[in-house]
mmCIF file of N, CA, C and O in Angstrom:
data_model
loop_
_atom_site.group_PDB
_atom_site.id
_atom_site.type_symbol
_atom_site.label_atom_id
_atom_site.label_comp_id
_atom_site.label_asym_id
_atom_site.label_seq_id
_atom_site.Cartn_x
_atom_site.Cartn_y
_atom_site.Cartn_z
ATOM 1 N N UNK A 1 137.127 -110.903 -9.221
ATOM 2 C CA UNK A 1 137.844 -109.679 -9.521
ATOM 3 C C UNK A 1 139.330 -109.937 -9.296
ATOM 4 O O UNK A 1 139.728 -110.493 -8.289
ATOM 5 N N UNK A 2 140.166 -109.526 -10.235
ATOM 6 C CA UNK A 2 141.597 -109.735 -10.098
ATOM 7 C C UNK A 2 142.219 -108.620 -9.288
ATOM 8 O O UNK A 2 141.631 -107.566 -9.086
ATOM 9 N N UNK A 3 143.442 -108.869 -8.853
ATOM 10 C CA UNK A 3 144.158 -107.828 -8.108
ATOM 11 C C UNK A 3 144.374 -106.602 -8.969
ATOM 12 O O UNK A 3 144.318 -105.485 -8.500
ATOM 13 N N UNK A 4 144.628 -106.817 -10.267
ATOM 14 C CA UNK A 4 144.838 -105.683 -11.170
ATOM 15 C C UNK A 4 143.592 -104.822 -11.261
ATOM 16 O O UNK A 4 143.655 -103.610 -11.180
ATOM 17 N N UNK A 5 142.408 -105.441 -11.403
ATOM 18 C CA UNK A 5 141.188 -104.643 -11.499
ATOM 19 C C UNK A 5 140.885 -103.958 -10.176
ATOM 20 O O UNK A 5 140.340 -102.865 -10.161
ATOM 21 N N UNK A 6 141.256 -104.587 -9.058
ATOM 22 C CA UNK A 6 141.078 -103.929 -7.765
ATOM 23 C C UNK A 6 141.952 -102.690 -7.681
ATOM 24 O O UNK A 6 141.535 -101.660 -7.175
ATOM 25 N N UNK A 7 143.185 -102.769 -8.198
ATOM 26 C CA UNK A 7 144.075 -101.610 -8.224
ATOM 27 C C UNK A 7 143.538 -100.522 -9.125
ATOM 28 O O UNK A 7 143.603 -99.336 -8.797
ATOM 29 N N UNK A 8 143.001 -100.920 -10.278
ATOM 30 C CA UNK A 8 142.402 -99.945 -11.198
ATOM 31 C C UNK A 8 141.237 -99.239 -10.524
ATOM 32 O O UNK A 8 141.086 -98.030 -10.636
ATOM 33 N N UNK A 9 140.406 -99.992 -9.822
ATOM 34 C CA UNK A 9 139.244 -99.428 -9.134
ATOM 35 C C UNK A 9 139.691 -98.425 -8.069
ATOM 36 O O UNK A 9 139.114 -97.355 -7.932
ATOM 37 N N UNK A 10 140.745 -98.765 -7.345
ATOM 38 C CA UNK A 10 141.252 -97.852 -6.308
ATOM 39 C C UNK A 10 141.782 -96.580 -6.946
ATOM 40 O O UNK A 10 141.547 -95.476 -6.446
ATOM 41 N N UNK A 11 142.494 -96.698 -8.061
ATOM 42 C CA UNK A 11 143.018 -95.517 -8.746
ATOM 43 C C UNK A 11 141.873 -94.648 -9.262
ATOM 44 O O UNK A 11 141.900 -93.431 -9.139
ATOM 45 N N UNK A 12 140.839 -95.266 -9.827
ATOM 46 C CA UNK A 12 139.688 -94.513 -10.322
ATOM 47 C C UNK A 12 139.012 -93.762 -9.195
ATOM 48 O O UNK A 12 138.594 -92.620 -9.365
ATOM 49 N N UNK A 13 138.897 -94.407 -8.041
ATOM 50 C CA UNK A 13 138.244 -93.768 -6.903
ATOM 51 C C UNK A 13 139.015 -92.539 -6.458
ATOM 52 O O UNK A 13 138.436 -91.593 -5.935
ATOM 53 N N UNK A 14 140.328 -92.520 -6.683
ATOM 54 C CA UNK A 14 141.125 -91.358 -6.317
ATOM 55 C C UNK A 14 140.912 -90.217 -7.309
ATOM 56 O O UNK A 14 141.055 -89.066 -6.963
ATOM 57 N N UNK A 15 140.618 -90.530 -8.574
ATOM 58 C CA UNK A 15 140.505 -89.521 -9.618
ATOM 59 C C UNK A 15 139.089 -89.018 -9.837
ATOM 60 O O UNK A 15 138.889 -87.910 -10.312
ATOM 61 N N UNK A 16 138.112 -89.836 -9.554
ATOM 62 C CA UNK A 16 136.726 -89.518 -9.888
ATOM 63 C C UNK A 16 135.791 -90.110 -8.845
ATOM 64 O O UNK A 16 136.030 -91.187 -8.330
ATOM 65 N N UNK A 17 134.707 -89.404 -8.585
ATOM 66 C CA UNK A 17 133.665 -89.978 -7.742
ATOM 67 C C UNK A 17 132.369 -89.216 -7.948
ATOM 68 O O UNK A 17 132.350 -88.161 -8.578
ATOM 69 N N UNK A 18 131.313 -89.765 -7.426
ATOM 70 C CA UNK A 18 129.997 -89.133 -7.386
ATOM 71 C C UNK A 18 129.505 -89.269 -5.962
ATOM 72 O O UNK A 18 129.792 -90.269 -5.304
ATOM 73 N N UNK A 19 128.773 -88.275 -5.482
ATOM 74 C CA UNK A 19 128.194 -88.401 -4.152
ATOM 75 C C UNK A 19 126.903 -87.605 -4.053
ATOM 76 O O UNK A 19 126.741 -86.580 -4.715
ATOM 77 N N UNK A 20 126.001 -88.132 -3.252
ATOM 78 C CA UNK A 20 124.756 -87.430 -2.962
ATOM 79 C C UNK A 20 125.027 -86.373 -1.901
ATOM 80 O O UNK A 20 125.801 -86.600 -0.967
ATOM 81 N N UNK A 21 124.401 -85.214 -2.056
ATOM 82 C CA UNK A 21 124.464 -84.144 -1.055
ATOM 83 C C UNK A 21 123.025 -83.708 -0.768
ATOM 84 O O UNK A 21 122.141 -83.886 -1.608
ATOM 85 N N UNK A 22 122.760 -83.147 0.415
ATOM 86 C CA UNK A 22 121.383 -82.772 0.763
ATOM 87 C C UNK A 22 120.756 -81.795 -0.226
ATOM 88 O O UNK A 22 119.593 -81.942 -0.581
ATOM 89 N N UNK A 23 121.507 -80.812 -0.688
ATOM 90 C CA UNK A 23 120.988 -79.858 -1.674
ATOM 91 C C UNK A 23 122.158 -79.125 -2.321
ATOM 92 O O UNK A 23 123.280 -79.154 -1.814
ATOM 93 N N UNK A 24 121.869 -78.493 -3.447
ATOM 94 C CA UNK A 24 122.867 -77.701 -4.163
ATOM 95 C C UNK A 24 122.343 -76.287 -4.363
ATOM 96 O O UNK A 24 121.124 -76.077 -4.449
ATOM 97 N N UNK A 25 123.229 -75.315 -4.468
ATOM 98 C CA UNK A 25 122.787 -73.932 -4.664
ATOM 99 C C UNK A 25 121.972 -73.768 -5.941
ATOM 100 O O UNK A 25 122.206 -74.457 -6.939
ATOM 101 N N UNK A 26 121.019 -72.867 -5.895
ATOM 102 C CA UNK A 26 120.219 -72.548 -7.073
ATOM 103 C C UNK A 26 119.292 -73.656 -7.513
ATOM 104 O O UNK A 26 118.815 -73.651 -8.644
ATOM 105 N N UNK A 27 119.042 -74.630 -6.654
ATOM 106 C CA UNK A 27 118.144 -75.719 -7.014
ATOM 107 C C UNK A 27 118.720 -76.671 -8.045
ATOM 108 O O UNK A 27 117.975 -77.430 -8.664
ATOM 109 N N UNK A 28 120.022 -76.639 -8.237
ATOM 110 C CA UNK A 28 120.652 -77.537 -9.219
ATOM 111 C C UNK A 28 120.465 -78.986 -8.816
ATOM 112 O O UNK A 28 120.414 -79.325 -7.638
ATOM 113 N N UNK A 29 120.424 -79.858 -9.831
ATOM 114 C CA UNK A 29 120.332 -81.295 -9.593
ATOM 115 C C UNK A 29 121.717 -81.920 -9.495
ATOM 116 O O UNK A 29 121.933 -82.873 -8.750
ATOM 117 N N UNK A 30 122.677 -81.383 -10.263
ATOM 118 C CA UNK A 30 124.040 -81.928 -10.286
ATOM 119 C C UNK A 30 125.021 -80.773 -10.428
ATOM 120 O O UNK A 30 124.707 -79.741 -11.021
ATOM 121 N N UNK A 31 126.210 -80.988 -9.875
ATOM 122 C CA UNK A 31 127.228 -79.947 -9.942
ATOM 123 C C UNK A 31 128.603 -80.598 -9.976
ATOM 124 O O UNK A 31 128.931 -81.403 -9.111
ATOM 125 N N UNK A 32 129.421 -80.279 -10.986
ATOM 126 C CA UNK A 32 130.774 -80.829 -11.048
ATOM 127 C C UNK A 32 131.699 -80.031 -10.133
ATOM 128 O O UNK A 32 131.661 -78.804 -10.116
ATOM 129 N N UNK A 33 132.514 -80.726 -9.368
ATOM 130 C CA UNK A 33 133.432 -80.047 -8.449
ATOM 131 C C UNK A 33 134.788 -80.734 -8.480
ATOM 132 O O UNK A 33 134.873 -81.942 -8.702
ATOM 133 N N UNK A 34 135.826 -79.960 -8.270
ATOM 134 C CA UNK A 34 137.165 -80.518 -8.136
ATOM 135 C C UNK A 34 137.546 -80.425 -6.674
ATOM 136 O O UNK A 34 137.375 -79.380 -6.048
ATOM 137 N N UNK A 35 138.023 -81.534 -6.145
ATOM 138 C CA UNK A 35 138.366 -81.614 -4.735
ATOM 139 C C UNK A 35 139.651 -82.392 -4.565
ATOM 140 O O UNK A 35 139.700 -83.565 -4.882
ATOM 141 N N UNK A 36 140.679 -81.733 -4.047
ATOM 142 C CA UNK A 36 141.914 -82.420 -3.670
ATOM 143 C C UNK A 36 142.383 -83.418 -4.719
ATOM 144 O O UNK A 36 142.626 -84.589 -4.429
ATOM 145 N N UNK A 37 142.514 -82.972 -5.956
ATOM 146 C CA UNK A 37 143.005 -83.843 -7.009
ATOM 147 C C UNK A 37 142.001 -84.808 -7.575
ATOM 148 O O UNK A 37 142.359 -85.687 -8.346
ATOM 149 N N UNK A 38 140.738 -84.648 -7.218
ATOM 150 C CA UNK A 38 139.692 -85.533 -7.725
ATOM 151 C C UNK A 38 138.585 -84.709 -8.345
ATOM 152 O O UNK A 38 138.325 -83.596 -7.922
ATOM 153 N N UNK A 39 137.931 -85.288 -9.312
ATOM 154 C CA UNK A 39 136.747 -84.686 -9.901
ATOM 155 C C UNK A 39 135.555 -85.388 -9.281
ATOM 156 O O UNK A 39 135.476 -86.613 -9.307
ATOM 157 N N UNK A 40 134.648 -84.623 -8.690
ATOM 158 C CA UNK A 40 133.500 -85.202 -7.988
ATOM 159 C C UNK A 40 132.211 -84.588 -8.523
ATOM 160 O O UNK A 40 132.063 -83.369 -8.540
ATOM 161 N N UNK A 41 131.291 -85.437 -8.973
ATOM 162 C CA UNK A 41 129.956 -84.976 -9.342
ATOM 163 C C UNK A 41 129.112 -84.992 -8.083
ATOM 164 O O UNK A 41 128.916 -86.047 -7.473
ATOM 165 N N UNK A 42 128.618 -83.827 -7.680
ATOM 166 C CA UNK A 42 127.711 -83.727 -6.542
ATOM 167 C C UNK A 42 126.286 -83.822 -7.073
ATOM 168 O O UNK A 42 125.918 -83.101 -8.005
ATOM 169 N N UNK A 43 125.500 -84.697 -6.492
ATOM 170 C CA UNK A 43 124.125 -84.935 -6.939
ATOM 171 C C UNK A 43 123.184 -84.629 -5.782
ATOM 172 O O UNK A 43 123.318 -85.195 -4.694
ATOM 173 N N UNK A 44 122.221 -83.740 -6.014
ATOM 174 C CA UNK A 44 121.248 -83.405 -4.970
ATOM 175 C C UNK A 44 120.377 -84.629 -4.684
ATOM 176 O O UNK A 44 119.905 -85.298 -5.610
ATOM 177 N N UNK A 45 120.195 -84.913 -3.397
ATOM 178 C CA UNK A 45 119.333 -86.035 -3.013
ATOM 179 C C UNK A 45 117.947 -85.842 -3.619
ATOM 180 O O UNK A 45 117.401 -84.748 -3.613
ATOM 181 N N UNK A 46 117.414 -86.913 -4.165
ATOM 182 C CA UNK A 46 116.097 -86.873 -4.782
ATOM 183 C C UNK A 46 116.116 -86.502 -6.256
ATOM 184 O O UNK A 46 115.112 -86.644 -6.940
ATOM 185 N N UNK A 47 117.258 -86.037 -6.762
ATOM 186 C CA UNK A 47 117.345 -85.642 -8.171
ATOM 187 C C UNK A 47 117.665 -86.822 -9.079
ATOM 188 O O UNK A 47 117.502 -86.729 -10.293
ATOM 189 N N UNK A 48 118.102 -87.934 -8.496
ATOM 190 C CA UNK A 48 118.505 -89.095 -9.277
ATOM 191 C C UNK A 48 118.217 -90.340 -8.438
ATOM 192 O O UNK A 48 118.471 -90.342 -7.237
ATOM 193 N N UNK A 49 117.693 -91.362 -9.075
ATOM 194 C CA UNK A 49 117.479 -92.608 -8.343
ATOM 195 C C UNK A 49 118.820 -93.267 -8.032
ATOM 196 O O UNK A 49 119.828 -92.991 -8.691
ATOM 197 N N UNK A 50 118.834 -94.132 -7.060
ATOM 198 C CA UNK A 50 120.060 -94.849 -6.707
ATOM 199 C C UNK A 50 120.518 -95.703 -7.880
ATOM 200 O O UNK A 50 121.707 -95.820 -8.152
ATOM 201 N N UNK A 51 119.568 -96.311 -8.614
ATOM 202 C CA UNK A 51 119.937 -97.133 -9.763
ATOM 203 C C UNK A 51 120.632 -96.285 -10.828
ATOM 204 O O UNK A 51 121.660 -96.676 -11.363
ATOM 205 N N UNK A 52 120.082 -95.121 -11.134
ATOM 206 C CA UNK A 52 120.698 -94.231 -12.119
ATOM 207 C C UNK A 52 122.079 -93.790 -11.640
ATOM 208 O O UNK A 52 123.036 -93.781 -12.416
ATOM 209 N N UNK A 53 122.197 -93.429 -10.370
ATOM 210 C CA UNK A 53 123.464 -93.022 -9.779
ATOM 211 C C UNK A 53 124.515 -94.117 -9.965
ATOM 212 O O UNK A 53 125.626 -93.855 -10.441
ATOM 213 N N UNK A 54 124.162 -95.352 -9.630
ATOM 214 C CA UNK A 54 125.106 -96.462 -9.742
ATOM 215 C C UNK A 54 125.516 -96.710 -11.193
ATOM 216 O O UNK A 54 126.690 -96.953 -11.485
ATOM 217 N N UNK A 55 124.561 -96.631 -12.108
ATOM 218 C CA UNK A 55 124.880 -96.844 -13.519
ATOM 219 C C UNK A 55 125.763 -95.726 -14.059
ATOM 220 O O UNK A 55 126.744 -95.995 -14.770
ATOM 221 N N UNK A 56 125.444 -94.485 -13.734
ATOM 222 C CA UNK A 56 126.261 -93.362 -14.202
ATOM 223 C C UNK A 56 127.679 -93.451 -13.642
ATOM 224 O O UNK A 56 128.655 -93.192 -14.344
ATOM 225 N N UNK A 57 127.782 -93.819 -12.390
ATOM 226 C CA UNK A 57 129.099 -93.964 -11.759
ATOM 227 C C UNK A 57 129.910 -95.034 -12.493
ATOM 228 O O UNK A 57 131.100 -94.850 -12.761
ATOM 229 N N UNK A 58 129.277 -96.139 -12.853
ATOM 230 C CA UNK A 58 129.955 -97.206 -13.597
ATOM 231 C C UNK A 58 130.419 -96.696 -14.956
ATOM 232 O O UNK A 58 131.561 -96.929 -15.356
ATOM 233 N N UNK A 59 129.551 -96.001 -15.686
ATOM 234 C CA UNK A 59 129.924 -95.474 -16.999
ATOM 235 C C UNK A 59 131.071 -94.468 -16.890
ATOM 236 O O UNK A 59 132.030 -94.519 -17.655
ATOM 237 N N UNK A 60 130.969 -93.562 -15.941
ATOM 238 C CA UNK A 60 132.012 -92.543 -15.806
ATOM 239 C C UNK A 60 133.333 -93.149 -15.351
ATOM 240 O O UNK A 60 134.402 -92.725 -15.804
ATOM 241 N N UNK A 61 133.288 -94.134 -14.499
ATOM 242 C CA UNK A 61 134.535 -94.810 -14.107
ATOM 243 C C UNK A 61 135.166 -95.510 -15.300
ATOM 244 O O UNK A 61 136.381 -95.555 -15.429
ATOM 245 N N UNK A 62 134.344 -96.063 -16.191
ATOM 246 C CA UNK A 62 134.875 -96.675 -17.414
ATOM 247 C C UNK A 62 135.581 -95.618 -18.273
ATOM 248 O O UNK A 62 136.675 -95.855 -18.780
ATOM 249 N N UNK A 63 134.958 -94.462 -18.421
ATOM 250 C CA UNK A 63 135.558 -93.381 -19.212
ATOM 251 C C UNK A 63 136.909 -92.977 -18.619
ATOM 252 O O UNK A 63 137.888 -92.796 -19.336
ATOM 253 N N UNK A 64 136.967 -92.865 -17.297
ATOM 254 C CA UNK A 64 138.221 -92.493 -16.633
ATOM 255 C C UNK A 64 139.262 -93.597 -16.799
ATOM 256 O O UNK A 64 140.402 -93.334 -17.178
ATOM 257 N N UNK A 65 138.885 -94.842 -16.541
ATOM 258 C CA UNK A 65 139.855 -95.942 -16.576
ATOM 259 C C UNK A 65 140.361 -96.229 -17.985
ATOM 260 O O UNK A 65 141.473 -96.721 -18.149
ATOM 261 N N UNK A 66 139.572 -95.906 -19.007
ATOM 262 C CA UNK A 66 139.995 -96.155 -20.383
ATOM 263 C C UNK A 66 140.872 -95.036 -20.930
ATOM 264 O O UNK A 66 141.374 -95.129 -22.040
ATOM 265 N N UNK A 67 141.046 -93.968 -20.159
ATOM 266 C CA UNK A 67 141.905 -92.872 -20.596
ATOM 267 C C UNK A 67 141.189 -91.812 -21.417
ATOM 268 O O UNK A 67 141.801 -90.859 -21.876
ATOM 269 N N UNK A 68 139.871 -91.965 -21.615
ATOM 270 C CA UNK A 68 139.126 -90.951 -22.368
ATOM 271 C C UNK A 68 138.999 -89.659 -21.577
ATOM 272 O O UNK A 68 138.725 -88.616 -22.130
ATOM 273 N N UNK A 69 139.178 -89.748 -20.259
ATOM 274 C CA UNK A 69 139.094 -88.576 -19.386
ATOM 275 C C UNK A 69 140.268 -88.652 -18.430
ATOM 276 O O UNK A 69 140.485 -89.658 -17.763
ATOM 277 N N UNK A 70 141.047 -87.590 -18.369
ATOM 278 C CA UNK A 70 142.207 -87.577 -17.496
ATOM 279 C C UNK A 70 142.238 -86.302 -16.679
ATOM 280 O O UNK A 70 141.887 -85.234 -17.166
ATOM 281 N N UNK A 71 142.668 -86.446 -15.444
ATOM 282 C CA UNK A 71 142.912 -85.300 -14.584
ATOM 283 C C UNK A 71 144.409 -85.023 -14.610
ATOM 284 O O UNK A 71 145.205 -85.954 -14.651
ATOM 285 N N UNK A 72 144.780 -83.776 -14.560
ATOM 286 C CA UNK A 72 146.191 -83.409 -14.632
ATOM 287 C C UNK A 72 146.689 -82.807 -13.329
ATOM 288 O O UNK A 72 147.443 -81.850 -13.325
ATOM 289 N N UNK A 73 146.273 -83.370 -12.218
ATOM 290 C CA UNK A 73 146.703 -82.899 -10.909
ATOM 291 C C UNK A 73 148.086 -83.451 -10.614
ATOM 292 O O UNK A 73 148.454 -84.513 -11.083
ATOM 293 N N UNK A 74 148.849 -82.730 -9.801
ATOM 294 C CA UNK A 74 150.148 -83.262 -9.396
ATOM 295 C C UNK A 74 149.954 -84.285 -8.277
ATOM 296 O O UNK A 74 148.835 -84.512 -7.810
ATOM 297 N N UNK A 75 151.020 -84.900 -7.833
ATOM 298 C CA UNK A 75 150.945 -85.944 -6.819
ATOM 299 C C UNK A 75 150.467 -85.463 -5.463
ATOM 300 O O UNK A 75 150.129 -86.261 -4.601
ATOM 301 N N UNK A 76 150.407 -84.137 -5.247
ATOM 302 C CA UNK A 76 149.952 -83.590 -3.973
ATOM 303 C C UNK A 76 148.509 -83.121 -4.010
ATOM 304 O O UNK A 76 148.042 -82.479 -3.077
ATOM 305 N N UNK A 77 147.802 -83.385 -5.115
ATOM 306 C CA UNK A 77 146.408 -82.976 -5.209
ATOM 307 C C UNK A 77 146.212 -81.546 -5.669
ATOM 308 O O UNK A 77 145.130 -80.987 -5.531
ATOM 309 N N UNK A 78 147.272 -80.937 -6.223
ATOM 310 C CA UNK A 78 147.177 -79.557 -6.709
ATOM 311 C C UNK A 78 146.858 -79.539 -8.195
ATOM 312 O O UNK A 78 147.365 -80.369 -8.951
ATOM 313 N N UNK A 79 146.042 -78.588 -8.641
ATOM 314 C CA UNK A 79 145.738 -78.502 -10.070
ATOM 315 C C UNK A 79 146.979 -78.095 -10.845
ATOM 316 O O UNK A 79 147.933 -77.546 -10.275
ATOM 317 N N UNK A 80 146.982 -78.351 -12.145
ATOM 318 C CA UNK A 80 148.133 -77.954 -12.953
ATOM 319 C C UNK A 80 148.238 -76.433 -13.001
ATOM 320 O O UNK A 80 147.248 -75.732 -12.818
ATOM 321 N N UNK A 81 149.456 -75.916 -13.256
ATOM 322 C CA UNK A 81 149.596 -74.466 -13.367
ATOM 323 C C UNK A 81 148.808 -73.945 -14.561
ATOM 324 O O UNK A 81 148.603 -74.670 -15.537
ATOM 325 N N UNK A 82 148.377 -72.693 -14.514
ATOM 326 C CA UNK A 82 147.640 -72.138 -15.654
ATOM 327 C C UNK A 82 148.521 -72.154 -16.906
ATOM 328 O O UNK A 82 149.727 -71.929 -16.825
ATOM 329 N N UNK A 83 147.888 -72.419 -18.004
ATOM 330 C CA UNK A 83 148.603 -72.432 -19.291
ATOM 331 C C UNK A 83 148.527 -71.047 -19.914
ATOM 332 O O UNK A 83 147.479 -70.410 -19.851
ATOM 333 N N UNK A 84 149.628 -70.587 -20.516
ATOM 334 C CA UNK A 84 149.565 -69.281 -21.183
ATOM 335 C C UNK A 84 148.590 -69.342 -22.359
ATOM 336 O O UNK A 84 148.407 -70.398 -22.957
ATOM 337 N N UNK A 85 147.955 -68.230 -22.617
ATOM 338 C CA UNK A 85 147.029 -68.175 -23.753
ATOM 339 C C UNK A 85 147.800 -68.399 -25.044
ATOM 340 O O UNK A 85 148.902 -67.893 -25.231
ATOM 341 N N UNK A 86 147.174 -69.162 -25.935
ATOM 342 C CA UNK A 86 147.794 -69.416 -27.237
ATOM 343 C C UNK A 86 147.738 -68.141 -28.073
ATOM 344 O O UNK A 86 146.787 -67.363 -27.973
ATOM 345 N N UNK A 87 148.777 -67.902 -28.885
ATOM 346 C CA UNK A 87 148.776 -66.681 -29.725
ATOM 347 C C UNK A 87 147.689 -66.696 -30.768
ATOM 348 O O UNK A 87 147.184 -67.633 -31.184
#
């Protein structure tokens, strides 16, 4: 792994992640959440195998690192200001 890819990986980890949680409200298996400038997929334990979790995390990190998915948080972890409705 090169230093550049290590830097890319660190940046991706700041913008996106997935994590297992003991349970989610309403019996959900997965729930998207925004946390401190990051987008985090919460996955209920037992709803996804570890292999599936690892593969999905790899695919989603690729989407983020390739620019197909971008977060627009400011440098302090705050969401962007609301946009006025288009006419």
